[in-house]
XYZ file of C-alpha atoms in Angstrom:
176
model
C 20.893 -57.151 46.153
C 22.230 -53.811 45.906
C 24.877 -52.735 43.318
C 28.144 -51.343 44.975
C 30.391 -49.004 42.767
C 33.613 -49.541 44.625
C 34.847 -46.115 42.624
C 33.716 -42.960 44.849
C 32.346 -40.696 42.054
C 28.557 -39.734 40.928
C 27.305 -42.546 38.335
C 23.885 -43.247 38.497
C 23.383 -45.182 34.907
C 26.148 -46.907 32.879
C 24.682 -44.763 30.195
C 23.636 -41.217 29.788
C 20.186 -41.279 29.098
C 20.347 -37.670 27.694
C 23.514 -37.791 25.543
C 22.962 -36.955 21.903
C 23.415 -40.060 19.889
C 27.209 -40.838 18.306
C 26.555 -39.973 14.773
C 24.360 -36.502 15.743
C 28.155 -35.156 18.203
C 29.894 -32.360 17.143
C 33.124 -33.626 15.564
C 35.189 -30.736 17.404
C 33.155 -32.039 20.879
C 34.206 -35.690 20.281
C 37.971 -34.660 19.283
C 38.144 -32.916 22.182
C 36.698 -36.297 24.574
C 39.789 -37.936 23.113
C 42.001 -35.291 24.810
C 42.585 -36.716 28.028
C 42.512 -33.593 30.300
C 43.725 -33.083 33.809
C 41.603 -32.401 36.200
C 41.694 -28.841 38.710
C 39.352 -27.393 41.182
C 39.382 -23.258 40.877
C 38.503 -21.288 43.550
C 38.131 -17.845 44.404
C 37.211 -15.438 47.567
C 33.922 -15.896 48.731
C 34.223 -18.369 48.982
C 33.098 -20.041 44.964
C 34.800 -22.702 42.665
C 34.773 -24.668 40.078
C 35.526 -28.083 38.665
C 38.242 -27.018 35.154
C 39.614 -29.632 33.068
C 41.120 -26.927 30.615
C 43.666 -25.541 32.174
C 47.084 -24.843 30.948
C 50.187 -23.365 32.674
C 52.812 -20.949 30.289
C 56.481 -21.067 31.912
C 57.555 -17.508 30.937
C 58.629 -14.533 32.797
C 56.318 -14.226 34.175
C 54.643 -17.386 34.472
C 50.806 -17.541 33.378
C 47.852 -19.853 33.525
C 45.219 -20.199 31.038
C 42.103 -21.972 31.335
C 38.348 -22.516 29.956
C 35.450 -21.891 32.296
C 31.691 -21.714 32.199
C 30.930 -18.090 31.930
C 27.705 -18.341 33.693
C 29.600 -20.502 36.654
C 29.509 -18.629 40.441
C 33.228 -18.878 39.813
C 32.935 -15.826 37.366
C 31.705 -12.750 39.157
C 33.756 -13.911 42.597
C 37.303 -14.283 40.615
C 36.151 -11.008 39.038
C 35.447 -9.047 41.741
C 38.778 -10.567 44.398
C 40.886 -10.414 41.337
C 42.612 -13.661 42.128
C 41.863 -17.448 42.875
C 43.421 -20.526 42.935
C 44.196 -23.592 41.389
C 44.478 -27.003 42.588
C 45.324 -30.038 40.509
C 43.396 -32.972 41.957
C 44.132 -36.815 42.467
C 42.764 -39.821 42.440
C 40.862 -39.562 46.117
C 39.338 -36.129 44.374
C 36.944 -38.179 42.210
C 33.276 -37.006 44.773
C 35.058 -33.730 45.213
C 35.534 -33.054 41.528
C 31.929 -34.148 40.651
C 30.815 -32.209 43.312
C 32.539 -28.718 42.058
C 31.212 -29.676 38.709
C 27.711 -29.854 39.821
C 27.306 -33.988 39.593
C 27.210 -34.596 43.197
C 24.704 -33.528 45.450
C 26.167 -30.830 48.044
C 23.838 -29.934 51.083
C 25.321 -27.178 52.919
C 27.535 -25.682 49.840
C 30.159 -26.665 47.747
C 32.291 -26.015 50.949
C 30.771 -27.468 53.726
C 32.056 -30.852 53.357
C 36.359 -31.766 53.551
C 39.031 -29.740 55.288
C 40.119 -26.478 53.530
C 43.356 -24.576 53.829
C 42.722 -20.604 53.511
C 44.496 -18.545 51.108
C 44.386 -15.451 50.547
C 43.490 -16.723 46.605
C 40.421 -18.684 48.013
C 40.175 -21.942 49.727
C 41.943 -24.884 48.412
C 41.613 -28.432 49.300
C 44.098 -29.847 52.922
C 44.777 -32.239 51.144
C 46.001 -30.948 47.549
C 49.263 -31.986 46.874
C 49.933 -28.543 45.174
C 47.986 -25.414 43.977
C 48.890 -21.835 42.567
C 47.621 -18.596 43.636
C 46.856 -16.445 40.491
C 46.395 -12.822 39.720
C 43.513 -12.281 36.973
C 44.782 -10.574 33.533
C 41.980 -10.950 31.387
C 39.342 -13.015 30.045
C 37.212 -12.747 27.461
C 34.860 -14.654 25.332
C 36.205 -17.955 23.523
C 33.533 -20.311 21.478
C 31.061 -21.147 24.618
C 33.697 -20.665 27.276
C 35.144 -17.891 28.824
C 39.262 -18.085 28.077
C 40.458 -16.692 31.351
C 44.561 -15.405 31.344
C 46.594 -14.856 34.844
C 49.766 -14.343 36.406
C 50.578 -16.989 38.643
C 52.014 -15.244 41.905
C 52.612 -18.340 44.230
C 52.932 -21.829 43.663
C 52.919 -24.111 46.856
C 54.103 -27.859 46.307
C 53.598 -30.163 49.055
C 53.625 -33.778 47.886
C 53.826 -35.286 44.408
C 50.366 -36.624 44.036
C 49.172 -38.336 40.957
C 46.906 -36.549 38.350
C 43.250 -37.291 38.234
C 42.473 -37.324 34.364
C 38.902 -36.615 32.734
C 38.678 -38.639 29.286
C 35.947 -39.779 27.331
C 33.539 -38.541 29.995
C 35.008 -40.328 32.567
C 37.612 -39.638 35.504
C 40.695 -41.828 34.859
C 43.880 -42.362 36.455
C 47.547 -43.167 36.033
C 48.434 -47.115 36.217
């Protein structure tokens, strides 16, 4: 009999077999699993992205976005060289495709080849997003292990209202 997970998403064992025990966890790291975070693909020309679930959007004239990546991601050197990527918050359905940008999911072919894609001049976002922003790079520099990365959002497209996929506690979770 095989076990089913009726959940798309990349769990192999109920447990992490690597994870550093409870007591031995950064308190910072284990405050910060307690944040539930939303969950965004970024993507850039090149066509390169990457799962985020730091990300953080500044109404202000003019509007910014703010968000922790992996400095030695293949996100890095293509949204420094275009200048610009995008931002997609994903859903529910996202679950393989967020694993899969985050390097959980196998992805023969590229991180691309699989799923329909809409073209932007910002880099290739998901058909079926139900919104994303197109944003101009400002800055980024060096922030504890993560790169803090500061843009101008230039475009924001809005095409359905589609519930948030949340990351929490090392899992993906979503609204009831």
């Amino acid at each position: 009999m095989f076990h089913v997970n009726p959940n798309p998403g990349a769990e192999i064992h109920h447990t992490d077999p690597f994870a550093v025990p409870t007591g031995q966890r950064s308190p910072a790291r284990r405050l910060r699993g307690r944040l539930a975070a939303p969950v965004t693909l970024w993507t850039a020309p090149g066509p390169a992205g990457l799962t985020v679930s730091s990300t953080l959007v500044a109404e202000g004239e003019p509007d910014r976005l703010l968000g922790l990546i992996d400095p030695e991601a293949d996100l890095w050197p293509a949204i420094e060289d275009a200048g610009r990527f995008a931002v997609a918050p994903l859903g529910p359905s996202h679950r393989q495709l967020a694993d899969r940008f985050a390097g959980l999911f196998p992805s023969p072919g590229g991180l691309f080849a699989t799923g329909a894609w809409t073209g932007t001049p910002y880099g290739p976002v998901p058909a079926d997003a139900g919104s994303w922003a197109g944003c101009r790079l400002d800055t980024a520099r060096e922030y504890g292990w993560a790169l803090l990365v500061e843009a101008t959002i230039e475009t924001v497209e809005i095409v359905t209202d589609t519930p948030p996929l949340l990351h929490h506690r090392g899992r993906y979770h979503q609204l009831p």
